[in-house]
Short mmCIF file of C-alpha atoms and ligand atoms in Angstrom, two decimals:
data_model
loop_
_atom_site.label_atom_id
_atom_site.label_comp_id
_atom_site.label_asym_id
_atom_site.label_seq_id
_atom_site.Cartn_x
_atom_site.Cartn_y
_atom_site.Cartn_z
CA MET A 92 -0.27 0.33 -0.35
CA ALA A 93 2.94 2.35 0.85
CA ASP A 94 4.43 2.03 -1.84
CA ILE A 95 0.92 2.82 -4.75
CA HIS A 96 1.04 5.50 -2.29
CA ALA A 97 4.07 7.06 -3.21
CA ALA A 98 3.58 6.09 -6.83
CA CYS A 99 0.33 7.81 -6.75
CA PHE A 100 0.75 11.04 -4.02
CA THR A 101 3.20 13.79 -3.69
CA GLN A 102 0.37 16.42 -2.04
CA PRO A 103 -1.16 15.46 0.81
CA ARG A 104 1.95 13.24 1.29
CA PRO A 105 2.31 9.65 0.80
CA TRP A 106 1.64 7.36 3.93
CA SER A 107 4.23 5.03 5.40
CA ALA A 108 4.03 1.04 6.19
CA ALA A 109 3.73 1.73 9.63
CA GLU A 110 1.05 4.41 9.00
CA PHE A 111 -0.75 1.64 6.79
CA ALA A 112 -0.12 -0.90 9.21
CA ASP A 113 -2.30 1.03 12.28
CA LEU A 114 -4.81 1.91 9.97
CA CYS A 115 -5.41 -1.69 8.34
CA ALA A 116 -5.22 -2.89 12.28
CA SER A 117 -8.16 -0.34 13.08
CA PRO A 118 -11.73 -1.92 14.18
CA LEU A 119 -13.15 1.29 12.59
CA CYS A 120 -10.75 0.80 9.09
CA GLN A 121 -12.68 -1.18 5.83
CA VAL A 122 -9.55 -1.51 3.32
CA SER A 123 -10.87 -2.73 -0.11
CA THR A 124 -7.96 -4.31 -2.36
CA LEU A 125 -7.00 -5.43 -5.94
CA GLU A 126 -4.06 -5.89 -8.11
CA GLY A 127 -2.73 -2.34 -8.03
CA GLY A 128 -5.10 -0.78 -5.78
CA PHE A 129 -6.63 0.17 -2.70
CA ALA A 130 -9.64 2.06 -0.93
CA ILE A 131 -9.81 2.77 2.79
CA THR A 132 -12.66 4.17 4.93
CA ARG A 133 -12.88 4.73 8.84
CA ARG A 134 -16.04 4.77 10.28
CA ALA A 135 -17.60 7.17 13.51
CA GLY A 136 -21.02 6.46 14.24
CA PRO A 137 -23.33 6.50 11.50
CA GLU A 138 -20.70 8.08 8.72
CA ALA A 139 -17.79 7.25 7.49
CA GLU A 140 -15.26 8.69 5.91
CA LEU A 141 -12.69 8.00 2.58
CA LEU A 142 -9.77 8.61 3.75
CA THR A 143 -7.70 7.43 0.76
CA ILE A 144 -8.28 5.71 -2.34
CA ALA A 145 -4.77 5.08 -4.81
CA VAL A 146 -4.74 2.99 -8.25
CA HIS A 147 -1.31 2.56 -9.42
CA PRO A 148 -0.35 4.47 -12.54
CA ASP A 149 -0.19 1.35 -14.65
CA ALA A 150 -2.97 0.81 -13.80
CA ARG A 151 -5.54 3.23 -14.08
CA ARG A 152 -8.42 3.44 -16.39
CA GLN A 153 -9.29 0.21 -15.69
CA GLY A 154 -12.62 0.33 -13.64
CA LYS A 155 -10.72 -0.21 -10.68
CA ALA A 156 -10.80 2.64 -8.19
CA ARG A 157 -14.71 2.16 -9.87
CA ALA A 158 -14.71 -1.00 -8.73
CA LEU A 159 -13.07 -0.25 -4.88
CA LEU A 160 -15.02 2.68 -4.35
CA THR A 161 -18.41 0.45 -4.81
CA GLU A 162 -17.38 -2.29 -2.62
CA SER A 163 -16.27 0.01 0.00
CA LEU A 164 -19.89 1.55 -0.12
CA THR A 165 -21.53 -1.87 -0.71
CA GLU A 166 -19.94 -2.84 3.09
CA LEU A 167 -20.75 0.43 4.75
CA GLN A 168 -24.07 0.77 3.40
CA SER A 169 -25.14 -3.15 4.37
CA SER A 170 -23.43 -2.47 8.26
CA GLY A 171 -26.06 0.84 8.60
CA CYS A 172 -23.91 3.70 7.96
CA GLU A 173 -25.70 6.43 6.67
CA GLU A 174 -23.51 8.82 4.97
CA ILE A 175 -19.43 9.33 3.71
CA PHE A 176 -17.38 11.88 3.33
CA LEU A 177 -14.19 13.00 1.79
CA GLU A 178 -11.48 15.49 0.78
CA VAL A 179 -10.05 15.63 -2.24
CA VAL A 180 -7.26 18.72 -3.65
CA ALA A 181 -9.75 20.68 -5.64
CA ASP A 182 -7.95 20.50 -9.08
CA ASN A 183 -7.53 16.66 -8.87
CA HIS A 184 -9.99 16.45 -11.80
CA PRO A 185 -9.43 12.36 -12.13
CA ALA A 186 -10.98 11.74 -8.76
CA ILE A 187 -13.52 14.56 -8.53
CA ALA A 188 -14.73 12.82 -11.57
CA LEU A 189 -14.60 8.86 -10.10
CA TYR A 190 -16.56 10.84 -6.89
CA LYS A 191 -18.92 12.77 -9.37
CA ALA A 192 -19.84 9.30 -11.03
CA ALA A 193 -20.45 7.29 -8.02
CA GLY A 194 -23.08 9.76 -6.53
CA PHE A 195 -20.92 12.25 -4.31
CA THR A 196 -22.09 16.07 -4.46
CA GLU A 197 -19.81 18.74 -3.49
CA LEU A 198 -20.52 19.99 0.28
CA SER A 199 -17.96 22.50 0.94
CA TYR A 200 -14.78 24.51 -0.07
CA ARG A 201 -11.55 24.74 1.96
CA LYS A 202 -9.28 27.43 0.50
CA ASP A 203 -5.18 26.61 1.46
CA TYR A 204 -6.17 23.37 3.17
CA TYR A 205 -3.36 21.33 1.98
CA ASN A 206 0.31 22.15 2.61
CA GLY A 207 2.11 21.20 -0.74
CA VAL A 208 6.16 21.97 -1.54
CA ASN A 209 7.31 24.75 -1.07
CA GLY A 210 5.53 26.34 0.88
CA SER A 211 2.61 26.32 -1.81
CA LYS A 212 -1.21 25.62 -1.17
CA SER A 213 -3.76 24.40 -2.69
CA ALA A 214 -7.51 24.16 -2.07
CA ALA A 215 -9.67 20.88 -0.44
CA LEU A 216 -13.33 19.94 -2.05
CA VAL A 217 -15.16 18.05 0.75
CA MET A 218 -17.76 15.79 -0.99
CA ARG A 219 -20.59 13.48 0.63
CA LYS A 220 -22.57 11.10 -0.15
CA ILE A 221 -25.80 9.13 1.36
CA LEU A 222 -25.63 6.10 1.63
C1 LIG B 191 -8.50 9.11 -8.79
C2 LIG B 191 -7.87 7.26 -9.47
C3 LIG B 191 -8.17 7.03 -8.20
C4 LIG B 191 -8.96 6.42 -11.13
O1 LIG B 191 -8.64 5.44 -10.58
P1 LIG B 191 -9.03 4.48 -11.57
O2 LIG B 191 -9.00 3.56 -11.64
O3 LIG B 191 -7.81 5.27 -12.89
O4 LIG B 191 -10.41 4.83 -12.33
P2 LIG B 191 -11.42 3.82 -13.09
O5 LIG B 191 -10.87 3.63 -14.19
O6 LIG B 191 -11.78 3.54 -12.29
O7 LIG B 191 -12.16 5.43 -13.36
C5 LIG B 191 -13.38 5.59 -12.87
C6 LIG B 191 -14.26 7.10 -13.11
O8 LIG B 191 -12.94 7.96 -12.99
C7 LIG B 191 -13.26 8.83 -13.59
N1 LIG B 191 -11.94 8.88 -13.61
C8 LIG B 191 -10.74 8.28 -13.44
N2 LIG B 191 -9.67 8.91 -14.48
C9 LIG B 191 -10.21 10.02 -14.88
C10 LIG B 191 -9.21 10.42 -15.29
N3 LIG B 191 -7.53 10.42 -15.56
N4 LIG B 191 -9.42 11.77 -16.07
C11 LIG B 191 -11.35 12.22 -16.06
N5 LIG B 191 -12.16 11.34 -15.45
C12 LIG B 191 -11.39 10.17 -14.96
C13 LIG B 191 -14.51 8.72 -14.81
O9 LIG B 191 -15.02 9.14 -14.34
C14 LIG B 191 -13.97 7.04 -14.58
O10 LIG B 191 -15.49 6.77 -15.18
P3 LIG B 191 -14.94 6.09 -16.80
O11 LIG B 191 -13.76 5.41 -17.51
O12 LIG B 191 -16.23 5.68 -17.46
O13 LIG B 191 -15.06 7.37 -17.71
C15 LIG B 191 -6.62 7.25 -9.64
O14 LIG B 191 -6.36 8.34 -10.64
C16 LIG B 191 -5.76 7.83 -8.54
O15 LIG B 191 -4.47 6.34 -8.13
N6 LIG B 191 -5.39 8.59 -8.60
C17 LIG B 191 -4.00 9.30 -7.63
C18 LIG B 191 -4.23 9.34 -6.30
C19 LIG B 191 -5.40 10.12 -5.67
O16 LIG B 191 -5.62 11.01 -6.06
N7 LIG B 191 -6.47 9.66 -5.47
C20 LIG B 191 -7.43 10.27 -4.74
C21 LIG B 191 -7.47 11.23 -3.69
S1 LIG B 191 -8.95 11.89 -2.63
#
């Protein structure tokens, strides 16, 4: 997971193997995986958050993220979760297209939310889907 994440992200920064081990060990987290990609959600009562979704650059545009997201959402829904939120860098058009196609809508815009390299800042979109 850490290798795929590092191949996918500079901002937010890639997460370490130790951070993934902690997430995978948490009873609140649900992990969906397939060859070249994964998604992690975290449950908080009736709500969940999509913590991350990543597909290695060599495995993109094959429907893998859609399959991961569908699996995650289906499992949350069947366990009684009512809504899911996510944050995404506001100019991450592939991810935003993925989320909109899955039924997420824009909830708010957070200016200068992410810290980038060389002191740069990026806005975030907060998105939500009712399950
Ligand atoms: C965003 C990401 C997960 C998409 O993974 P993927 O497996 O290539 O996506 P899929 O093939 O399942 O595409 C599903 C839909 O997402 C949208 N989409 C995916 N990549 C896209 C792109 N490059 N441009 C426009 N839309 C895109 C499309 O709506 C697509 O449906 P379509 O193929 O019928 O047009 C992948 O690009 C990635 O890992 N990016 C880096 C990490 C990242 O940004 N994660 C999200 C952070 S919040």
